Every structure is written in C-alpha cells, then in structure tokens.
mmCIF file of C-alpha atoms in Angstrom:
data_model
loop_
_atom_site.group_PDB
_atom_site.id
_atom_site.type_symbol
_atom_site.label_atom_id
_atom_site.label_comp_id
_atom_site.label_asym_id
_atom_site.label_seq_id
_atom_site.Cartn_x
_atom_site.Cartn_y
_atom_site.Cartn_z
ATOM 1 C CA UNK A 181 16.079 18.217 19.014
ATOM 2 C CA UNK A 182 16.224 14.428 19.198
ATOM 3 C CA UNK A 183 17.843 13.787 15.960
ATOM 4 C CA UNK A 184 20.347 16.406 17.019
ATOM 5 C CA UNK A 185 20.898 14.546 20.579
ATOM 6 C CA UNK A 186 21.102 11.397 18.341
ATOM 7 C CA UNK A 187 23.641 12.799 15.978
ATOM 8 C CA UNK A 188 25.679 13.984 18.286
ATOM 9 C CA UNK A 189 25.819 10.675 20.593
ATOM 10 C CA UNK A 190 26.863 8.908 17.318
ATOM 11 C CA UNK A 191 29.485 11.497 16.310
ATOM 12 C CA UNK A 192 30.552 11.994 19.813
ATOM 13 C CA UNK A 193 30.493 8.667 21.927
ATOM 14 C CA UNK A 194 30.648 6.667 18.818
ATOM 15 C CA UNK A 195 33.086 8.042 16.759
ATOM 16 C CA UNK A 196 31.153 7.456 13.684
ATOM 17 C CA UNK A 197 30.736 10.403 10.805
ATOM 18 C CA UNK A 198 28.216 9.659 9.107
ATOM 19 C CA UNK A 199 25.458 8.224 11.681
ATOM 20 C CA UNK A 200 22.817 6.325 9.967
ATOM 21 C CA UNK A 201 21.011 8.396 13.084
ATOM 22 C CA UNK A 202 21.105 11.611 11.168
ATOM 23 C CA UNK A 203 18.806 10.920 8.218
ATOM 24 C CA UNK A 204 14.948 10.453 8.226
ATOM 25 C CA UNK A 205 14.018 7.386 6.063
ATOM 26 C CA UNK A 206 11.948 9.689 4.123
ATOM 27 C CA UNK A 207 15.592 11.479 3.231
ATOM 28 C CA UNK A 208 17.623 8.235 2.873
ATOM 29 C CA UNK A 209 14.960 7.321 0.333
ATOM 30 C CA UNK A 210 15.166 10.168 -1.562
ATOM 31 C CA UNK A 211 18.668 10.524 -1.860
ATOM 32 C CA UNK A 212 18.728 6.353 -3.030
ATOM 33 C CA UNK A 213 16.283 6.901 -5.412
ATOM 34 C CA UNK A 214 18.028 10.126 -7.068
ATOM 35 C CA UNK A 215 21.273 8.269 -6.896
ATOM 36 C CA UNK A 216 19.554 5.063 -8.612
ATOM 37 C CA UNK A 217 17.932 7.368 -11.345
ATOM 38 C CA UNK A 218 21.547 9.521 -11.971
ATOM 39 C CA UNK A 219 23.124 6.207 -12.580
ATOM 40 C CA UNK A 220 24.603 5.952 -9.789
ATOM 41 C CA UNK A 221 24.299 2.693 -8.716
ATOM 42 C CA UNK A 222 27.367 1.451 -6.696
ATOM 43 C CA UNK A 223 26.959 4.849 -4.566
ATOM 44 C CA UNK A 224 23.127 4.029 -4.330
ATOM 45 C CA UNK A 225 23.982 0.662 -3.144
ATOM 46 C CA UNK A 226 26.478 2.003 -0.380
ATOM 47 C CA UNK A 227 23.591 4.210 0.511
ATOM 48 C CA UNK A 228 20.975 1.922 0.841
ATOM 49 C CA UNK A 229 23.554 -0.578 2.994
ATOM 50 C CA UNK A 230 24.184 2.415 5.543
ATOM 51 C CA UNK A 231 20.668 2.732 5.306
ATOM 52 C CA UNK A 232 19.182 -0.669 6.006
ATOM 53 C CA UNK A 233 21.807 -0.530 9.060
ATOM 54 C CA UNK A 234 19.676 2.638 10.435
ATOM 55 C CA UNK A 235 16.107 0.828 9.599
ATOM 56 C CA UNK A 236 16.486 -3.007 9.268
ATOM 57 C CA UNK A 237 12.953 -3.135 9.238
ATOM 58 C CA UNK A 238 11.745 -1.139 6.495
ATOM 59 C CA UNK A 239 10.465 -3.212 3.209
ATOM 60 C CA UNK A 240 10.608 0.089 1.048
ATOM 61 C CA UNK A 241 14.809 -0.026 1.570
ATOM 62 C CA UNK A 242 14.865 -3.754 0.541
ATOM 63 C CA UNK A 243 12.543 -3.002 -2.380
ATOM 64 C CA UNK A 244 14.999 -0.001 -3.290
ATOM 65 C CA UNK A 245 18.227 -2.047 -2.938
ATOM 66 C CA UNK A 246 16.908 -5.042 -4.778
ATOM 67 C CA UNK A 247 15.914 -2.590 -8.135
ATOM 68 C CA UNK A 248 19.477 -1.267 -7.747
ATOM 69 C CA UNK A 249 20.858 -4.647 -7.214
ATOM 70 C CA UNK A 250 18.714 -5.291 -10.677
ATOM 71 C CA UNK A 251 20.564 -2.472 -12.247
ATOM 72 C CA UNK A 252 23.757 -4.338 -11.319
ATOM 73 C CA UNK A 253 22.720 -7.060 -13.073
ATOM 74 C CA UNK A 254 22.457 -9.433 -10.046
ATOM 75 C CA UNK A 255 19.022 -11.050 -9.655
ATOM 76 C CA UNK A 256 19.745 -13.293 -7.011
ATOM 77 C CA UNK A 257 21.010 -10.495 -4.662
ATOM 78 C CA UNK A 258 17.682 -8.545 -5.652
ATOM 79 C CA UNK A 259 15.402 -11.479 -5.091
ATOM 80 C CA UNK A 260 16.437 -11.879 -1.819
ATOM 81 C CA UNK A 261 15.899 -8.267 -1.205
ATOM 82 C CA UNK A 262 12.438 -8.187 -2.602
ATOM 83 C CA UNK A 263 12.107 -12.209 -0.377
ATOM 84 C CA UNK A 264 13.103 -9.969 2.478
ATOM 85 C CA UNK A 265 10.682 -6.908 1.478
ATOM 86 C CA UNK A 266 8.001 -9.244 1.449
ATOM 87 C CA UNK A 267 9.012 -10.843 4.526
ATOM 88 C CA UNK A 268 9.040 -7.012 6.350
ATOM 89 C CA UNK A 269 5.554 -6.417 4.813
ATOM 90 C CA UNK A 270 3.341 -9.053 3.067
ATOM 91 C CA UNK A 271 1.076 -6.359 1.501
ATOM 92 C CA UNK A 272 4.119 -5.069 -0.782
ATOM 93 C CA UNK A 273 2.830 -5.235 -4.200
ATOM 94 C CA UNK A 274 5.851 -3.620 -5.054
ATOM 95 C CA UNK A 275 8.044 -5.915 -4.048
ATOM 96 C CA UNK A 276 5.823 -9.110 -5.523
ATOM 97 C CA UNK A 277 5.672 -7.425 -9.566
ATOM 98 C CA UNK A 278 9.381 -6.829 -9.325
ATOM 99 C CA UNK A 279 10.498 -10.524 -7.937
ATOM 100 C CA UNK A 280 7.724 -12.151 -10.387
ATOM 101 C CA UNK A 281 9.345 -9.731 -13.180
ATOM 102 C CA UNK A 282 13.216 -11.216 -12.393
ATOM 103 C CA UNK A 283 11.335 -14.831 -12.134
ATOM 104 C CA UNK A 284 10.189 -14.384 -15.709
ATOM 105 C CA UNK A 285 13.298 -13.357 -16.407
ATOM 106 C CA UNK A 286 15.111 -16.435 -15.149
ATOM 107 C CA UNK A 287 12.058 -18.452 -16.863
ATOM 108 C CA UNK A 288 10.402 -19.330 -13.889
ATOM 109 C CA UNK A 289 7.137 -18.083 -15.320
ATOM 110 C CA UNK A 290 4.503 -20.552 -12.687
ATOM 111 C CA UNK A 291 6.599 -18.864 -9.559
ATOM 112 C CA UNK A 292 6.399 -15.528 -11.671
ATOM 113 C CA UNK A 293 2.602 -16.160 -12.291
ATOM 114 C CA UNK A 294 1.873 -16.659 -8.527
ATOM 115 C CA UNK A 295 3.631 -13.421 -7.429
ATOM 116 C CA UNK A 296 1.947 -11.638 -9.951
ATOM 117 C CA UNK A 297 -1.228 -12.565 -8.639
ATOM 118 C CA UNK A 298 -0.436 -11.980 -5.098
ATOM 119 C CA UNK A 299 0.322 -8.824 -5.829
ATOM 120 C CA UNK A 300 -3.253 -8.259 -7.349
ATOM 121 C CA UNK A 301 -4.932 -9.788 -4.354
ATOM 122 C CA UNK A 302 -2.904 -7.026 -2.788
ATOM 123 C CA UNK A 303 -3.954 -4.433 -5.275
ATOM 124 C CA UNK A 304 -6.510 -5.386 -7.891
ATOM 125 C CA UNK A 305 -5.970 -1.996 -9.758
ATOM 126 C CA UNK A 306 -2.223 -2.771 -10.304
ATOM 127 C CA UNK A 307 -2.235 -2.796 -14.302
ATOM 128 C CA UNK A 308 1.322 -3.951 -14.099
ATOM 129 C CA UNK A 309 0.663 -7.009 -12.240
ATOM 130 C CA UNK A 310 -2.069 -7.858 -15.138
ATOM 131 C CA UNK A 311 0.474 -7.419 -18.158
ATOM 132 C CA UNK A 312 3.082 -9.193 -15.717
ATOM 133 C CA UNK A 313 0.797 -11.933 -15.199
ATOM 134 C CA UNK A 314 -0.018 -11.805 -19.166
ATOM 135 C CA UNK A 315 3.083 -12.289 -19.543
ATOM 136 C CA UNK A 316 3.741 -15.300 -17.541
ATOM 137 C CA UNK A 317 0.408 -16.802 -18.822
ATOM 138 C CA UNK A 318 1.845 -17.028 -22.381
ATOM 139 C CA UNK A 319 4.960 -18.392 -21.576
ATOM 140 C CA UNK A 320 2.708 -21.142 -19.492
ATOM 141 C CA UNK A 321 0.662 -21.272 -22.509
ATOM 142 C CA UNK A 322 -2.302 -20.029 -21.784
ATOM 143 C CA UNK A 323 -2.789 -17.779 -24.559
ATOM 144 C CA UNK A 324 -6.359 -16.928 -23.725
ATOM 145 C CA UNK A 325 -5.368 -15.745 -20.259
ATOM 146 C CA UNK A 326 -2.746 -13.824 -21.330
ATOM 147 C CA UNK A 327 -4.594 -11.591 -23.470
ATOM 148 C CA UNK A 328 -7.485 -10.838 -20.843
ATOM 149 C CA UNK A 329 -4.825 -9.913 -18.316
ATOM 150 C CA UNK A 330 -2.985 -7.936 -21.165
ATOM 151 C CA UNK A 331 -5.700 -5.742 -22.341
ATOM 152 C CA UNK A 332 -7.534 -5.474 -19.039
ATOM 153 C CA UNK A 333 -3.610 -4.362 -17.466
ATOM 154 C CA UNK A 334 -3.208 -1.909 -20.531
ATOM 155 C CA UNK A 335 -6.623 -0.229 -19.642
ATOM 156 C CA UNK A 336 -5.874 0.241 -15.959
ATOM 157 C CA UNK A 337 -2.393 1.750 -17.126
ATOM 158 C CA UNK A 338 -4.201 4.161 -19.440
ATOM 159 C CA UNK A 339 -6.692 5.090 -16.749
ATOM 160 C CA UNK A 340 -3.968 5.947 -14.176
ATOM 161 C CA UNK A 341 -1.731 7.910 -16.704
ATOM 162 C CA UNK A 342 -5.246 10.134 -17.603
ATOM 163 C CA UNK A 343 -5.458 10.536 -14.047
ATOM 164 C CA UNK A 344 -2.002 11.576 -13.723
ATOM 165 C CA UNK A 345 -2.011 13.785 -16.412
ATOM 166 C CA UNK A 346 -5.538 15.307 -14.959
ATOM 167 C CA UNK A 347 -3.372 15.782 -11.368
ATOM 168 C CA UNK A 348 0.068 17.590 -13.238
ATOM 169 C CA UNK A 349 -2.395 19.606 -15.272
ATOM 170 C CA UNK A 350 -4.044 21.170 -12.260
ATOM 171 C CA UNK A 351 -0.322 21.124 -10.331
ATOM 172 C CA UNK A 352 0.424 22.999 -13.438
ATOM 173 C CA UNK A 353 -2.452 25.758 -13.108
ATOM 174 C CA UNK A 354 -2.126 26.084 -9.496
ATOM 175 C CA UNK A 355 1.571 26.926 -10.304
ATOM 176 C CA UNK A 356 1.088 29.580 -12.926
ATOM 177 C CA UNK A 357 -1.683 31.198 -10.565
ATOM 178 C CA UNK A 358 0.798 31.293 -7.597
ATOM 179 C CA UNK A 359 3.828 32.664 -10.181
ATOM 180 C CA UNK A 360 1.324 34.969 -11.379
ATOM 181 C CA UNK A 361 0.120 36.061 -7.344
ATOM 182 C CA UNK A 362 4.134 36.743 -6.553
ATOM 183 C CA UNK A 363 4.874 38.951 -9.607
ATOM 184 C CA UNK A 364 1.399 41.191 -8.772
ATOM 185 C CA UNK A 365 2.767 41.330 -5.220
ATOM 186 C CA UNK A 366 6.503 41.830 -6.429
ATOM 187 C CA UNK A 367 5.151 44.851 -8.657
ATOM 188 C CA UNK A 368 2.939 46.719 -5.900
#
C-alpha cells in the first residue's frame, strides 16, 4: 500500500513517470546488475543514476555504478564511486578489492596493497583480496609475500567454489525431487 501511495504522489503531484519511489532497492539492483551483465552498460548507468537519486545512501549502488563505470573504461569515475561506497559503509570489502584492483591498474600498487588488506581485516576469508594483495606485493617486490598471499588466496577460492558446487548440487536435487512431486500430482 505505501509504495502504491508513494507512486502515485510522484506520478500525480510530481509529474514524474518513472518515480525512483516505485522500485525496492532489492529490484533496482537486480535490474542494474542484469543490465551490466547483458552489456548494457550506458542503460545500466542511467539506471543506477535514477537509482542513487531514490537511495543516496546505499554503498551496494556506488559499488554497482563504479564496476559499470569500469566497464566504460573510466577508472576515475569508478574510484570515486567505490571512495564513496566506502565512505557509505567502511566494512565494504567489495568496494576495497575493486578500488585496490583499478589502483593496480593505474600502478599504484602500495595504495592497492593497503586496500587489499583492509578488505581482509574486513573479511579474512576473501581469497580475492589475497591474490589481489599477491599481486600488489610483486609489483612492490616482495616476491616472498606475494606467493604466500597467492597460494593461500587460490586455496580459499577453491574451498568456496567446492562449497558452491556442494550448494547447486543439492539446489539441483531438491529441484528434480520437486519436478518429479508435480508430474506424480499432475498424473493422479
């Protein structure tokens, strides 16, 4: 009832169409992200704007926008997105591995190195952080570093895609049995 009320103040007082009011964050981000994934970049970038408009405070839009910013090829409008992410929400290890990954990009790899690890005080299981930081490690020269954080990054990586395959399997069987369920029901 409220986002109806809400809709139809924007439409109706307003004047405006397409209310940022009408959409759940939850449904902005999915539509973004589908958008980003299709290719679709300029009209996931005109989403996101209308978007951060509805919810200016919301670190997941700013991480969104600066990875399709990255698509667009321009880091320094995605770095301030992911400055503003972290800003919004200083536990976003999201937004840390992706600014440290454009920083190593730009060869900035003792700023890179620092956000990497930040993010792993944030989330000590984050295997990307560890081959990020690798990464920056070797380009600081620390070649010793660099593999630790490497193979101990690579490992966590393996673990979670295991896991992940472990979850889809059962997703997978749970599926079938509920297919299977329908068509005995469907026959009676």
């Amino acid at each position: 009832m409220k986002k109806i009320l809400l809709t139809v103040l924007c439409i109706g007082v307003l004047g405006i169409g397409n209310c940022v009011c009408a959409k759940s964050l939850e449904e902005y981000t999915i539509e973004i992200t589908d958008l980003d994934y299709a290719q679709k970049h300029q009209e996931a970038l005109k989403l996101a704007n209308i978007a951060i408009s509805g919810y200016p405070n919301s670190a997941l839009l700013y991480c969104l926008r600066g990875g399709i910013y990255e698509d667009l090829n321009n880091k320094k409008a995605a770095l301030a997105d992911y400055d503003k992410a972290i800003s919004l929400d200083p536990k976003n290890e999201d937004a840390y591995f992706y600014r440290g990954m454009i920083k190593l990009d730009l060869s900035s790899a003792q700023s890179a190195y620092t956000d990497f690890t930040t993010c792993l005080r944030v989330n000590p299981k984050n295997g990307y952080c560890y081959t990020g930081r690798g990464t920056a490690r070797m380009e600081l020269g620390d070649l010793s570093g660099s593999m630790k954080d490497m193979e101990y990054g690579l490992q966590l990586i393996n673990e979670d895609t295991k896991q992940s395959a472990k979850e889809l399997d059962q997703l997978l069987k749970e599926t079938d049995e509920m297919i299977e369920q329908a068509k005995q029901e469907t026959a009676k």
